[in-house]
Tab-separated table of C-alpha atoms and ligand atoms in Angstrom:
chain	number	residue	atom	x	y	z
A	1	MET	CA	-23.491	40.225	-22.343
A	2	VAL	CA	-24.688	40.857	-19.141
A	3	TYR	CA	-26.638	43.415	-16.155
A	4	PRO	CA	-27.342	46.894	-16.599
A	5	GLU	CA	-27.422	45.921	-20.377
A	6	THR	CA	-29.250	42.200	-19.860
A	7	ILE	CA	-30.358	40.295	-17.414
A	8	GLU	CA	-29.561	36.928	-17.172
A	9	ALA	CA	-32.621	34.189	-15.089
A	10	VAL	CA	-33.585	30.940	-15.124
A	11	GLY	CA	-37.162	29.648	-16.689
A	12	VAL	CA	-40.423	28.283	-18.951
A	13	VAL	CA	-38.883	28.040	-22.201
A	14	ASP	CA	-40.775	25.313	-23.386
A	15	TYR	CA	-44.465	25.055	-21.501
A	16	ASP	CA	-44.511	21.142	-22.075
A	17	LYS	CA	-41.787	20.923	-20.147
A	18	TRP	CA	-41.973	23.128	-17.939
A	19	LEU	CA	-40.101	21.636	-15.403
A	20	GLU	CA	-37.636	21.991	-16.935
A	21	PRO	CA	-35.925	25.879	-16.840
A	22	LYS	CA	-33.951	26.819	-18.812
A	23	ARG	CA	-31.368	28.875	-18.621
A	24	PHE	CA	-32.219	32.832	-20.654
A	25	GLU	CA	-31.133	36.285	-21.094
A	26	TYR	CA	-33.369	40.150	-21.585
A	27	LYS	CA	-33.717	43.278	-22.371
A	28	PRO	CA	-35.922	45.186	-19.451
A	29	GLN	CA	-37.178	47.947	-20.306
A	30	ASP	CA	-35.369	51.451	-21.092
A	31	PHE	CA	-34.534	52.852	-17.019
A	32	ARG	CA	-37.133	55.177	-15.686
A	33	ASP	CA	-35.510	58.274	-13.162
A	34	TYR	CA	-37.642	57.078	-10.227
A	35	ASP	CA	-37.349	52.825	-11.020
A	36	VAL	CA	-34.198	51.134	-9.376
A	37	ASP	CA	-31.794	47.931	-10.036
A	38	ILE	CA	-31.790	45.205	-7.196
A	39	GLU	CA	-28.936	42.675	-7.601
A	40	ILE	CA	-31.173	40.113	-6.473
A	41	GLU	CA	-30.169	37.661	-3.908
A	42	CYS	CA	-32.796	35.374	-2.486
A	43	CYS	CA	-36.757	34.917	-3.925
A	44	GLY	CA	-39.210	32.471	-2.431
A	45	VAL	CA	-41.304	30.579	-4.583
A	46	CYS	CA	-44.998	30.959	-4.755
A	47	GLY	CA	-47.955	29.413	-6.216
A	48	SER	CA	-47.817	32.161	-8.032
A	49	ASP	CA	-46.078	30.409	-9.952
A	50	ILE	CA	-46.273	27.003	-10.361
A	51	HIS	CA	-49.418	28.768	-11.843
A	52	ALA	CA	-47.586	30.407	-14.616
A	53	ALA	CA	-45.275	28.086	-15.031
A	54	SER	CA	-47.337	25.187	-16.352
A	55	GLY	CA	-49.062	27.622	-18.324
A	56	ASN	CA	-52.486	27.764	-16.066
A	57	TRP	CA	-53.223	31.263	-16.338
A	58	GLY	CA	-51.903	30.925	-20.776
A	59	LYS	CA	-49.022	30.338	-21.779
A	60	HIS	CA	-48.366	33.464	-24.355
A	61	GLN	CA	-45.127	35.064	-22.967
A	62	ASN	CA	-42.109	32.390	-23.909
A	63	PRO	CA	-39.087	32.516	-22.111
A	64	LEU	CA	-40.757	33.031	-18.876
A	65	ALA	CA	-39.208	34.039	-15.309
A	66	VAL	CA	-41.270	33.881	-12.863
A	67	GLY	CA	-40.543	34.709	-8.971
A	68	HIS	CA	-41.723	37.565	-7.468
A	69	GLU	CA	-41.179	37.228	-3.223
A	70	ILE	CA	-37.528	39.158	-4.352
A	71	VAL	CA	-34.900	40.245	-2.006
A	72	GLY	CA	-32.044	42.350	-2.732
A	73	LYS	CA	-30.021	45.357	-3.260
A	74	ILE	CA	-30.040	48.117	-5.699
A	75	VAL	CA	-27.014	48.083	-8.075
A	76	LYS	CA	-29.045	51.846	-9.967
A	77	ILE	CA	-31.532	54.492	-8.443
A	78	GLY	CA	-32.936	56.977	-10.365
A	79	PRO	CA	-32.298	60.502	-9.121
A	80	ASN	CA	-36.351	60.536	-8.626
A	81	ALA	CA	-36.497	57.258	-6.879
A	82	LYS	CA	-39.053	57.031	-3.284
A	83	GLU	CA	-37.274	59.016	-0.624
A	84	GLY	CA	-35.585	56.988	2.012
A	85	LEU	CA	-34.424	54.477	-0.952
A	86	LYS	CA	-30.323	54.547	-1.802
A	87	LEU	CA	-27.953	52.649	-3.214
A	88	GLY	CA	-26.585	49.630	-1.855
A	89	ASP	CA	-29.932	49.223	0.181
A	90	ARG	CA	-31.752	45.316	1.466
A	91	VAL	CA	-35.279	45.967	-0.498
A	92	GLY	CA	-38.125	43.709	-1.656
A	93	VAL	CA	-40.278	43.164	-4.369
A	94	GLY	CA	-43.511	41.489	-4.319
A	95	ALA	CA	-45.912	40.418	-6.873
A	96	GLN	CA	-46.177	44.447	-8.880
A	97	CYS	CA	-43.579	46.659	-9.750
A	98	ASP	CA	-45.220	49.211	-11.436
A	99	CYS	CA	-48.274	51.511	-10.464
A	100	ASP	CA	-48.999	54.814	-12.900
A	101	SER	CA	-49.329	56.968	-9.552
A	102	THR	CA	-52.118	58.877	-11.026
A	103	CYS	CA	-55.367	56.947	-11.339
A	104	ILE	CA	-57.818	56.561	-8.841
A	105	ALA	CA	-56.581	53.566	-7.072
A	106	CYS	CA	-53.727	54.763	-7.178
A	107	VAL	CA	-53.887	58.811	-6.453
A	108	GLU	CA	-56.225	57.646	-2.930
A	109	SER	CA	-53.184	55.184	-2.287
A	110	HIS	CA	-54.367	51.890	-3.185
A	111	GLU	CA	-51.219	51.288	-5.402
A	112	ASN	CA	-52.277	47.467	-5.833
A	113	ASN	CA	-55.066	48.074	-7.300
A	114	CYS	CA	-54.720	50.612	-10.150
A	115	ARG	CA	-56.192	50.734	-13.311
A	116	ASN	CA	-52.751	50.927	-14.669
A	117	ALA	CA	-50.631	48.062	-12.236
A	118	VAL	CA	-48.095	45.332	-13.225
A	119	GLY	CA	-46.974	42.173	-12.126
A	120	THR	CA	-43.552	41.700	-12.083
A	121	TYR	CA	-44.219	38.820	-14.365
A	122	GLN	CA	-46.415	37.937	-17.053
A	123	SER	CA	-46.999	41.333	-17.101
A	124	LYS	CA	-46.704	43.993	-19.452
A	125	TYR	CA	-45.310	47.137	-19.412
A	126	LYS	CA	-48.283	50.037	-20.924
A	127	GLU	CA	-46.095	52.053	-22.278
A	128	SER	CA	-42.858	49.881	-23.990
A	129	GLY	CA	-45.009	47.012	-24.365
A	130	ILE	CA	-42.608	45.142	-22.867
A	131	GLU	CA	-43.663	42.181	-21.040
A	132	THR	CA	-41.664	41.316	-17.242
A	133	ASN	CA	-40.012	39.078	-15.856
A	134	GLY	CA	-39.683	37.806	-11.940
A	135	GLY	CA	-37.002	37.360	-9.100
A	136	ASN	CA	-35.834	33.659	-10.787
A	137	ALA	CA	-32.830	35.612	-12.433
A	138	SER	CA	-29.737	37.393	-11.624
A	139	HIS	CA	-31.223	41.006	-11.568
A	140	ILE	CA	-35.010	43.335	-11.887
A	141	ARG	CA	-35.505	46.364	-12.464
A	142	VAL	CA	-38.393	48.056	-10.695
A	143	ASN	CA	-40.696	51.274	-9.876
A	144	SER	CA	-38.914	52.113	-6.489
A	145	LYS	CA	-42.676	52.826	-5.308
A	146	LEU	CA	-42.514	49.242	-4.684
A	147	ALA	CA	-39.704	48.193	-3.739
A	148	PHE	CA	-38.828	48.207	0.558
A	149	LYS	CA	-36.461	48.872	2.801
A	150	ILE	CA	-36.029	45.112	4.648
A	151	PRO	CA	-35.295	45.757	8.663
A	152	ASP	CA	-31.900	44.855	9.241
A	153	ASN	CA	-33.439	42.137	11.793
A	154	LEU	CA	-35.252	40.334	9.171
A	155	PRO	CA	-33.382	37.653	7.146
A	156	SER	CA	-33.118	37.797	3.366
A	157	GLU	CA	-34.538	33.712	2.655
A	158	VAL	CA	-36.930	34.767	5.726
A	159	ALA	CA	-38.452	38.439	4.800
A	160	ALA	CA	-38.873	37.267	1.032
A	161	PRO	CA	-41.992	34.452	1.186
A	162	LEU	CA	-43.376	38.636	3.086
A	163	LEU	CA	-42.815	39.852	-0.039
A	164	CYS	CA	-46.048	38.603	-1.510
A	165	GLY	CA	-47.672	35.924	0.286
A	166	GLY	CA	-47.697	37.096	4.038
A	167	ILE	CA	-48.755	40.792	2.422
A	168	THR	CA	-51.845	38.187	0.389
A	169	GLY	CA	-52.387	37.084	4.322
A	170	PHE	CA	-51.645	40.017	6.284
A	171	SER	CA	-53.572	43.361	3.657
A	172	PRO	CA	-57.553	41.259	4.868
A	173	LEU	CA	-56.464	41.387	8.623
A	174	LEU	CA	-55.974	45.240	8.421
A	175	GLN	CA	-59.268	45.568	5.958
A	176	ALA	CA	-61.965	43.854	9.038
A	177	LYS	CA	-59.663	45.727	11.183
A	178	VAL	CA	-58.683	42.731	13.526
A	179	GLY	CA	-57.333	42.988	16.536
A	180	LYS	CA	-57.248	42.197	20.345
A	181	GLY	CA	-60.160	39.208	21.184
A	182	THR	CA	-61.147	39.148	16.153
A	183	LYS	CA	-62.103	36.034	16.402
A	184	VAL	CA	-60.218	34.945	12.976
A	185	ALA	CA	-60.642	31.882	10.751
A	186	VAL	CA	-58.086	31.297	8.035
A	187	ALA	CA	-58.657	28.632	5.754
A	188	GLY	CA	-55.612	25.957	3.869
A	189	ILE	CA	-53.243	25.488	5.888
A	190	GLY	CA	-50.155	25.849	3.572
A	191	GLY	CA	-47.760	29.092	2.223
A	192	ILE	CA	-49.793	31.997	2.659
A	193	GLY	CA	-52.064	30.325	5.320
A	194	HIS	CA	-49.468	29.692	8.083
A	195	MET	CA	-48.641	33.374	7.876
A	196	THR	CA	-52.092	34.247	7.873
A	197	ILE	CA	-51.982	32.959	11.322
A	198	LEU	CA	-48.152	33.959	12.366
A	199	PHE	CA	-49.633	37.534	11.352
A	200	ALA	CA	-53.360	37.113	12.843
A	201	LYS	CA	-51.538	36.361	16.335
A	202	ALA	CA	-49.422	38.880	16.846
A	203	LEU	CA	-53.161	41.677	16.381
A	204	GLY	CA	-53.858	39.836	19.138
A	205	ALA	CA	-56.545	37.322	17.607
A	206	GLU	CA	-57.884	34.066	18.298
A	207	VAL	CA	-57.364	32.275	15.813
A	208	THR	CA	-58.860	29.163	14.293
A	209	ALA	CA	-57.255	27.110	11.938
A	210	VAL	CA	-59.472	25.382	9.145
A	211	SER	CA	-58.654	21.985	7.091
A	212	ARG	CA	-60.162	18.886	5.440
A	213	ASN	CA	-59.343	16.300	7.834
A	214	THR	CA	-57.076	16.749	10.619
A	215	LYS	CA	-53.899	16.177	9.284
A	216	LYS	CA	-52.583	19.750	9.949
A	217	GLU	CA	-53.889	20.395	13.979
A	218	GLN	CA	-50.116	19.613	15.086
A	219	VAL	CA	-48.165	22.041	12.606
A	220	SER	CA	-51.825	24.619	13.487
A	221	LYS	CA	-51.431	24.821	17.083
A	222	GLU	CA	-46.905	24.788	16.783
A	223	LEU	CA	-47.373	28.296	14.562
A	224	GLY	CA	-50.018	29.431	17.079
A	225	ALA	CA	-53.368	28.761	16.263
A	226	ASP	CA	-55.875	28.289	19.344
A	227	HIS	CA	-58.430	26.177	17.842
A	228	TYR	CA	-58.091	23.929	14.767
A	229	ALA	CA	-61.912	23.213	12.595
A	230	ALA	CA	-60.927	20.206	11.015
A	231	THR	CA	-64.254	19.900	8.046
A	232	ASP	CA	-64.822	15.987	7.523
A	233	ASP	CA	-65.700	16.161	10.927
A	234	ASP	CA	-68.983	14.916	11.594
A	235	ASP	CA	-69.815	17.522	14.340
A	236	PHE	CA	-68.069	20.412	12.037
A	237	GLU	CA	-70.908	22.715	13.215
A	238	LYS	CA	-71.762	21.771	16.792
A	239	LYS	CA	-68.508	21.955	17.640
A	240	PHE	CA	-67.858	25.829	15.065
A	241	LYS	CA	-71.127	27.399	13.826
A	242	ASP	CA	-71.128	31.157	14.718
A	243	THR	CA	-67.336	31.244	16.011
A	244	VAL	CA	-65.947	33.515	13.791
A	245	ASP	CA	-66.420	37.334	12.853
A	246	VAL	CA	-63.151	37.529	9.779
A	247	PHE	CA	-63.068	33.960	7.793
A	248	VAL	CA	-59.962	34.401	5.596
A	249	ASN	CA	-59.728	31.877	2.586
A	250	THR	CA	-56.317	31.280	1.127
A	251	THR	CA	-57.214	27.783	-0.624
A	252	SER	CA	-56.104	27.523	-3.362
A	253	SER	CA	-58.091	25.470	-5.285
A	254	PHE	CA	-62.327	25.723	-4.790
A	255	THR	CA	-62.512	21.710	-5.753
A	256	GLY	CA	-63.767	19.700	-3.102
A	257	SER	CA	-64.265	22.881	-0.785
A	258	SER	CA	-66.349	22.757	1.678
A	259	PHE	CA	-68.141	26.861	1.545
A	260	ASP	CA	-71.717	26.259	3.378
A	261	LYS	CA	-69.219	24.696	6.300
A	262	TYR	CA	-66.829	27.813	6.294
A	263	LEU	CA	-70.364	30.526	6.061
A	264	SER	CA	-71.612	28.461	8.900
A	265	MET	CA	-69.009	29.402	10.937
A	266	LEU	CA	-69.456	33.335	10.600
A	267	LYS	CA	-70.869	35.641	13.384
A	268	PRO	CA	-73.894	37.641	12.110
A	269	ARG	CA	-71.869	40.542	9.966
A	270	GLY	CA	-69.301	38.479	9.283
A	271	GLN	CA	-66.517	38.190	6.656
A	272	LEU	CA	-65.506	36.616	4.086
A	273	TYR	CA	-62.047	37.124	1.968
A	274	PHE	CA	-60.725	35.667	-0.923
A	275	ILE	CA	-57.588	35.902	-1.958
A	276	THR	CA	-56.152	33.311	-4.286
A	277	ALA	CA	-56.367	32.940	-7.294
A	278	PRO	CA	-57.548	29.582	-8.251
A	279	PRO	CA	-57.579	28.390	-12.214
A	280	ALA	CA	-60.007	29.929	-14.221
A	281	HIS	CA	-61.889	27.073	-14.868
A	282	GLU	CA	-63.083	26.418	-11.437
A	283	GLN	CA	-65.964	28.995	-9.941
A	284	LEU	CA	-67.788	28.716	-7.059
A	285	THR	CA	-71.295	29.581	-6.340
A	286	LEU	CA	-72.417	31.872	-3.171
A	287	PRO	CA	-75.933	30.630	-1.688
A	288	PRO	CA	-77.161	34.404	-1.519
A	289	PHE	CA	-79.570	33.490	0.930
A	290	LYS	CA	-76.864	32.501	3.049
A	291	LEU	CA	-75.018	35.653	2.840
A	292	LEU	CA	-78.608	38.105	4.068
A	293	MET	CA	-79.736	35.806	6.786
A	294	ASN	CA	-76.585	36.775	8.338
A	295	ASN	CA	-75.519	39.377	7.013
A	296	ILE	CA	-72.395	38.180	5.454
A	297	SER	CA	-69.960	40.295	3.056
A	298	VAL	CA	-67.391	38.651	0.938
A	299	HIS	CA	-65.135	40.657	0.459
A	300	GLY	CA	-61.671	40.002	-2.205
A	301	SER	CA	-58.325	40.469	-1.835
A	302	ALA	CA	-54.905	41.379	-4.186
A	303	ILE	CA	-51.735	41.620	-1.854
A	304	GLY	CA	-52.366	45.020	-0.369
A	305	ALA	CA	-50.751	48.629	-0.715
A	306	PRO	CA	-47.612	49.722	0.060
A	307	HIS	CA	-48.321	51.166	3.449
A	308	GLU	CA	-49.229	48.011	4.402
A	309	ILE	CA	-46.757	46.465	3.142
A	310	GLU	CA	-44.517	48.901	5.127
A	311	TYR	CA	-46.549	47.459	8.334
A	312	MET	CA	-45.991	44.014	7.975
A	313	LEU	CA	-42.303	44.684	7.129
A	314	GLU	CA	-42.407	46.749	10.972
A	315	LEU	CA	-44.215	44.546	12.178
A	316	ALA	CA	-42.213	41.369	11.671
A	317	SER	CA	-38.748	42.376	12.251
A	318	LYS	CA	-40.781	44.240	15.610
A	319	GLU	CA	-42.813	41.101	16.355
A	320	ASN	CA	-40.538	38.157	15.283
A	321	ILE	CA	-42.483	37.148	12.994
A	322	ARG	CA	-40.750	34.678	10.981
A	323	PRO	CA	-41.880	32.632	7.946
A	324	TRP	CA	-40.998	28.976	7.521
A	325	VAL	CA	-38.557	29.072	4.962
A	326	GLN	CA	-36.241	25.899	3.739
A	327	THR	CA	-33.790	27.514	1.368
A	328	VAL	CA	-32.844	25.872	-2.004
A	329	ASP	CA	-29.189	26.491	-4.403
A	330	ILE	CA	-30.788	28.135	-7.455
A	331	ASN	CA	-30.419	26.300	-10.819
A	332	GLU	CA	-31.374	25.225	-13.654
A	333	LYS	CA	-32.474	21.020	-11.990
A	334	SER	CA	-33.266	22.589	-7.994
A	335	LEU	CA	-35.973	24.821	-10.270
A	336	GLY	CA	-37.778	22.783	-12.164
A	337	GLU	CA	-37.779	20.363	-8.465
A	338	THR	CA	-38.416	23.051	-6.377
A	339	TRP	CA	-41.842	23.704	-8.475
A	340	ASP	CA	-42.546	19.569	-8.858
A	341	LYS	CA	-42.147	19.564	-5.104
A	342	THR	CA	-44.723	23.292	-4.254
A	343	GLU	CA	-46.836	21.779	-6.939
A	344	ARG	CA	-47.108	17.966	-5.277
A	345	GLY	CA	-47.889	20.283	-0.942
A	346	ASP	CA	-44.157	18.202	-0.345
A	347	VAL	CA	-42.637	22.340	1.165
A	348	LYS	CA	-43.062	23.470	4.840
A	349	PHE	CA	-43.847	25.835	4.076
A	350	ARG	CA	-42.514	27.910	1.708
A	351	TYR	CA	-38.678	27.593	-0.407
A	352	THR	CA	-36.713	30.036	-0.497
A	353	MET	CA	-34.881	30.572	-3.470
A	354	THR	CA	-30.790	31.545	-2.504
A	355	GLY	CA	-27.430	30.841	-4.214
A	356	TYR	CA	-27.908	33.580	-6.250
A	357	ASP	CA	-24.344	35.175	-6.178
A	358	LYS	CA	-23.791	31.507	-7.572
A	359	PHE	CA	-25.464	30.804	-10.493
A	360	PHE	CA	-25.520	33.890	-11.390
A	361	LYS	CA	-22.825	36.419	-12.760
A	362	HIS	CA	-23.115	38.847	-10.907
B	401	ZN	ZN1	-52.980	54.156	-10.665
B	402	ZN	ZN1	-47.174	35.217	-5.170
């Protein structure tokens, strides 16, 4: 059987051999009148894919197809789907595939904080209990509210990483009202971080890229960063104390991070944003005294709300914002190898899996 009865996917079938993903089929939840089915064209490889596939976030779903930076074409659309979408449209889906549209978060247009949010993979639909599988698959079925039209001038493989990594770094900039002249620091020059630099520059900010050593200095400048701060610099505090209004931490591990130094960069009333989810055992202590003496506020931010995603895509289209992407044609072997490279940081700066029409029977 193939679509529409079942969906072909490639993913983890044995967590002990997670780097050897295999082909499998799954049956999606029944189609609702506000859903869309998307024939997938390509999908970005997010850091979350590695956490989920390796079992870092638990080993409870088996088999599991990850991938939540999806671009594809609508091949089925419900009569009550979101206005503006139609059959054949090229759309993107990020890390969220469902919301209840009725809770306090949804009513206030913060659907990303929905009390009944469903993640695009390794999550469960509330009504059916059916587990979700992501974008390393022939198709995906989602609530049309979480499917976004891709502007014509954005190539699919470049648009894909925006749907999770891009919005995750962009949303804090909107929440902090970053604009012309705002001084923004971005720690972690990787998948999310490089897109955060691109968006902060597009909003008119003065950007400082922050990393452990000078290895990423050249590339940060190429991305448009105005300044570069290496935390292993002996003169770090002398050079960078009191230099930023908004600090976005995109690093995916707290081990070896220098939060004391990060905090020293913030001006009075500065804002610190956490946007990534390190492994569950990694905890972080922030010194209250340091926070209160400088009126620092600490924020968490998860992906982004639909209206923020729409604005991001519009801005990327208008300002020609292009994440740095390496494409890889998908198959069992190449997907495992790409996860391995992503985990080792051997990427500049995002992989997008392509060639879906060759691997899956569309
Ligand atoms: Zn809700
Ligand atoms: Zn992600």
